[in-house]
Tab-separated table of C-alpha atoms in Angstrom:
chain	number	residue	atom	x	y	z
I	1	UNK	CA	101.644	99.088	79.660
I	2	UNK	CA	99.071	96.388	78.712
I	3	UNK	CA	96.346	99.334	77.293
I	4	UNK	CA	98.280	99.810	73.599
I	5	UNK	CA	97.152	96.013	72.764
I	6	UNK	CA	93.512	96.896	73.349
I	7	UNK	CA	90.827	98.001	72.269
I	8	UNK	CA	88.566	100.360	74.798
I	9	UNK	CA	85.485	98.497	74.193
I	10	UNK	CA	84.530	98.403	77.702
I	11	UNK	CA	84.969	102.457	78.137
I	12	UNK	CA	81.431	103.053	78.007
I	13	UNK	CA	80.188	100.199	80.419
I	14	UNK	CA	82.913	101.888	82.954
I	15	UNK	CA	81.148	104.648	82.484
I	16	UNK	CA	77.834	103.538	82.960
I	17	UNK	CA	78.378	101.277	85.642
I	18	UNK	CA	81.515	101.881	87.673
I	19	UNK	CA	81.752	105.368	87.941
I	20	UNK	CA	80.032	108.697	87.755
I	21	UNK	CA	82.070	111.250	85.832
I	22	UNK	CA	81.135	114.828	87.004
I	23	UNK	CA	82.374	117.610	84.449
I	24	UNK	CA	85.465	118.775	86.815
I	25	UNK	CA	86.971	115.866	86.548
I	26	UNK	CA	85.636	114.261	90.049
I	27	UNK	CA	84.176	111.547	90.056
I	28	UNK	CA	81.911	108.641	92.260
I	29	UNK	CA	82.806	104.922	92.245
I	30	UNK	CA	79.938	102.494	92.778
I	31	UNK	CA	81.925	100.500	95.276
I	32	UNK	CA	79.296	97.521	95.400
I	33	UNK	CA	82.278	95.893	92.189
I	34	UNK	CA	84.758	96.328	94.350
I	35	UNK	CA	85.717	93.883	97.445
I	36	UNK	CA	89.255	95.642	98.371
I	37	UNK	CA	88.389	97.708	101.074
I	38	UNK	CA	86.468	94.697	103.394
I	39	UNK	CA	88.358	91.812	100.905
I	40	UNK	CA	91.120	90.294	99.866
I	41	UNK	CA	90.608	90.984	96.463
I	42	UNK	CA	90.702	94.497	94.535
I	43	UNK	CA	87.156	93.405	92.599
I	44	UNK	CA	83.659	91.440	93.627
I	45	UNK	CA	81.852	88.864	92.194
I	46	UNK	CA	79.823	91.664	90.645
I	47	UNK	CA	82.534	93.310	88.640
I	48	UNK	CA	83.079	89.615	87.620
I	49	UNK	CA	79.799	89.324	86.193
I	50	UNK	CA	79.914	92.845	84.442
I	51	UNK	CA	83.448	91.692	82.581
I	52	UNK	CA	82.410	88.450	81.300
I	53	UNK	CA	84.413	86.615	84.355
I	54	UNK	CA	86.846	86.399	86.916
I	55	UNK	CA	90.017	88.337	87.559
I	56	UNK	CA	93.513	86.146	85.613
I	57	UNK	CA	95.139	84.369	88.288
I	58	UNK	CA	98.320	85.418	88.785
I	59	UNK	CA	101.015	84.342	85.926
I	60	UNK	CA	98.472	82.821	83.447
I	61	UNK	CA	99.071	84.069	80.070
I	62	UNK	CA	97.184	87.552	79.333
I	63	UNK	CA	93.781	87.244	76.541
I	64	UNK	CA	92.619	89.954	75.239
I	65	UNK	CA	90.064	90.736	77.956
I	66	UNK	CA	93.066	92.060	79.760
I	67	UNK	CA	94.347	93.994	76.837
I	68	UNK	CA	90.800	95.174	76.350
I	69	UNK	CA	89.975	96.336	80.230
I	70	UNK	CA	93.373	98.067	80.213
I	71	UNK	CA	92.702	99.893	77.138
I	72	UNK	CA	89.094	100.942	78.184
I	73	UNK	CA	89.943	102.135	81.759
I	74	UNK	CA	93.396	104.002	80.232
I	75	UNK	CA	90.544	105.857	78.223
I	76	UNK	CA	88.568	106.633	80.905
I	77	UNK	CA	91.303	107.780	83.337
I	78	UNK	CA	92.398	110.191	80.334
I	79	UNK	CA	89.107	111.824	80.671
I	80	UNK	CA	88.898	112.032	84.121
I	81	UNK	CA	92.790	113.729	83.656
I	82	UNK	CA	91.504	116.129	80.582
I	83	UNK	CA	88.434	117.610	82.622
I	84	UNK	CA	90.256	117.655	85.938
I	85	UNK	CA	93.213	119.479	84.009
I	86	UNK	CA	90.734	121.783	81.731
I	87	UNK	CA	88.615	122.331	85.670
I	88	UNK	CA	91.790	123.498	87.392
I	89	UNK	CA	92.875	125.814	84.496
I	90	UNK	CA	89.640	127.583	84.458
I	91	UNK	CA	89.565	128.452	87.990
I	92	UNK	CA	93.034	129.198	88.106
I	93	UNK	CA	94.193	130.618	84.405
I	94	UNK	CA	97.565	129.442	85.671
I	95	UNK	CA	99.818	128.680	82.469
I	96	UNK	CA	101.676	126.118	84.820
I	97	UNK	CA	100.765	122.508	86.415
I	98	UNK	CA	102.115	120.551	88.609
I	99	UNK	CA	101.144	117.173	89.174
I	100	UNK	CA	101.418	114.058	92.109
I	101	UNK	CA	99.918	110.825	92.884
I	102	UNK	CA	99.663	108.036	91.586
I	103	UNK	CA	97.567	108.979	88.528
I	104	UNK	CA	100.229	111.668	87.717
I	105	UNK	CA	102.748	108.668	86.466
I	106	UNK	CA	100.451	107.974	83.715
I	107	UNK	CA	102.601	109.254	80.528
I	108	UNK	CA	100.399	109.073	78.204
I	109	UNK	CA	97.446	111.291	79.735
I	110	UNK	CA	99.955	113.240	80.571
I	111	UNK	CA	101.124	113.945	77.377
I	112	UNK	CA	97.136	114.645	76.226
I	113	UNK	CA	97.154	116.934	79.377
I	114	UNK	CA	99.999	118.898	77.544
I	115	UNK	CA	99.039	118.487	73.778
I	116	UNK	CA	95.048	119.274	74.613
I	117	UNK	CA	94.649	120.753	77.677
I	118	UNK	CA	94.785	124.616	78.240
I	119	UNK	CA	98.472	124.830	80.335
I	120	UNK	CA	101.807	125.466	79.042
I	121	UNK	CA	104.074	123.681	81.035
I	122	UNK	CA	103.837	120.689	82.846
I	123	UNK	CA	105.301	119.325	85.624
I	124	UNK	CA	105.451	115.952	87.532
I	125	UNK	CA	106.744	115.526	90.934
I	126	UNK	CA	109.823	112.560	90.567
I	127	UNK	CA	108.153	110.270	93.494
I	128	UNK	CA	104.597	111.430	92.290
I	129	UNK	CA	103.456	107.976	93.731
I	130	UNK	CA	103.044	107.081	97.205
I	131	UNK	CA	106.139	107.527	98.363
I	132	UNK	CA	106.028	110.881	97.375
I	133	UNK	CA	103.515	111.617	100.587
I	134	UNK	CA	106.544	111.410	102.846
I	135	UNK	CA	108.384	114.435	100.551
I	136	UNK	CA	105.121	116.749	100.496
I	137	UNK	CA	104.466	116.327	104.211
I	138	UNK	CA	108.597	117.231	104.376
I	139	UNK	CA	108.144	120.435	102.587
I	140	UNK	CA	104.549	121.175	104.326
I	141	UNK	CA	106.734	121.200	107.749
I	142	UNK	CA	109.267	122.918	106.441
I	143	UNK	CA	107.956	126.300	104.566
I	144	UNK	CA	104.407	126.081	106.033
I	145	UNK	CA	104.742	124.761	109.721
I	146	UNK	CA	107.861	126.210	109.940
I	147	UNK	CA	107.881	129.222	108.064
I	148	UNK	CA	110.851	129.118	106.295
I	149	UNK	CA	111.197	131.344	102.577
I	150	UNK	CA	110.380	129.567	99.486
I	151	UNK	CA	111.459	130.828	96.045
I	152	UNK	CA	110.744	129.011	93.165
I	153	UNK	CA	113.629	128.579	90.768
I	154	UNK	CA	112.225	128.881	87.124
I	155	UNK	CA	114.794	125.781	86.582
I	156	UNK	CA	114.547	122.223	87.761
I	157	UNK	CA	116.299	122.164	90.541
I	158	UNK	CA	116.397	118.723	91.462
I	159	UNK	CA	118.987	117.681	88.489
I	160	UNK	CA	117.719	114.276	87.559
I	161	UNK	CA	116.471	113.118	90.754
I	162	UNK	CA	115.143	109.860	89.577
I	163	UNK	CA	118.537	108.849	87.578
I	164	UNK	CA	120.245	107.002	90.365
I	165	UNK	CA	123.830	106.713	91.564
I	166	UNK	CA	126.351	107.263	89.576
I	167	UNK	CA	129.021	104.401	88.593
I	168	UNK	CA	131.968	104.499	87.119
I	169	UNK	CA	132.927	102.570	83.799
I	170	UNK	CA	135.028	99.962	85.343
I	171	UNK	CA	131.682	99.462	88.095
I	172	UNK	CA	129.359	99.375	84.856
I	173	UNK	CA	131.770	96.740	83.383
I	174	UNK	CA	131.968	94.663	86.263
């Protein structure tokens, strides 16, 4: 949500530095700026260097370093969505996508996905996050390991499954 405030001006250091953006869409992280898989933190002292400084402690008011990193890696992670979208299409010609993960709950390269990329329709799984993991290895048991029939409605069937319980006015009230 921060991205809209920035301006990408760090895009192309991202891409020169931090990650190596192959034409599909896949792509190679130089992991030597980033401390979170033997650290406590998600970035090293090296990413600190490369951004002018260190990570905002927690609740400090947000500059427009923030605003700026936030727009320039929401630019590069619509790339990376574009070629892996425009990659899948031409190996597939399928009219139809579906996406999960985390990635997949970014709206707005979702919506370039639909207005630029090659597919018709798009769809994203309602717990396309991590928790989602639990409901694809649920269905993996179930039609692959199991062998049960699948038919795909042409319909979602799954009625607003991120709307909630429902309440009545005098619960709403209260």
């Amino acid at each position: 949500g921060l991205a809209p405030y920035g301006e990408p001006k760090y895009a192309d250091l991202i891409r020169e530095k931090l990650l190596d953006i192959k034409p599909d869409g896949s792509f190679r992280m130089d992991m030597s700026y980033f401390n979170y898989c033997q650290g406590l933190c998600m970035t090293s002292r090296k990413f600190d260097r490369l951004f002018g400084g260190p990570p905002r402690k927690a609740e400090s008011p947000l500059t427009q370093r923030e605003m700026d990193m936030a727009a320039s890696i929401q630019k590069v992670t619509e790339e990376i969505m574009l070629r892996a979208a425009r990659h899948v299409h031409n190996q597939t010609a399928m009219k139809n996508l579906c996406l999960a993960g985390g990635v997949a709950l970014n709206c707005v390269g979702n919506g370039r996905i639909l207005r630029e990329g090659p597919f018709e329709n798009i769809w994203i799984q309602p717990a396309a996050g991590d928790a989602g993991g639990a409901l694809g290895v649920a269905l993996l048991i179930w039609y692959q390991l199991l062998g049960n029939h699948r038919s795909a409605p042409k319909e979602d069937s799954q009625h607003g499954s991120q709307l909630g319980p429902k309440f009545s006015d005098e619960q709403v009230r209260e």
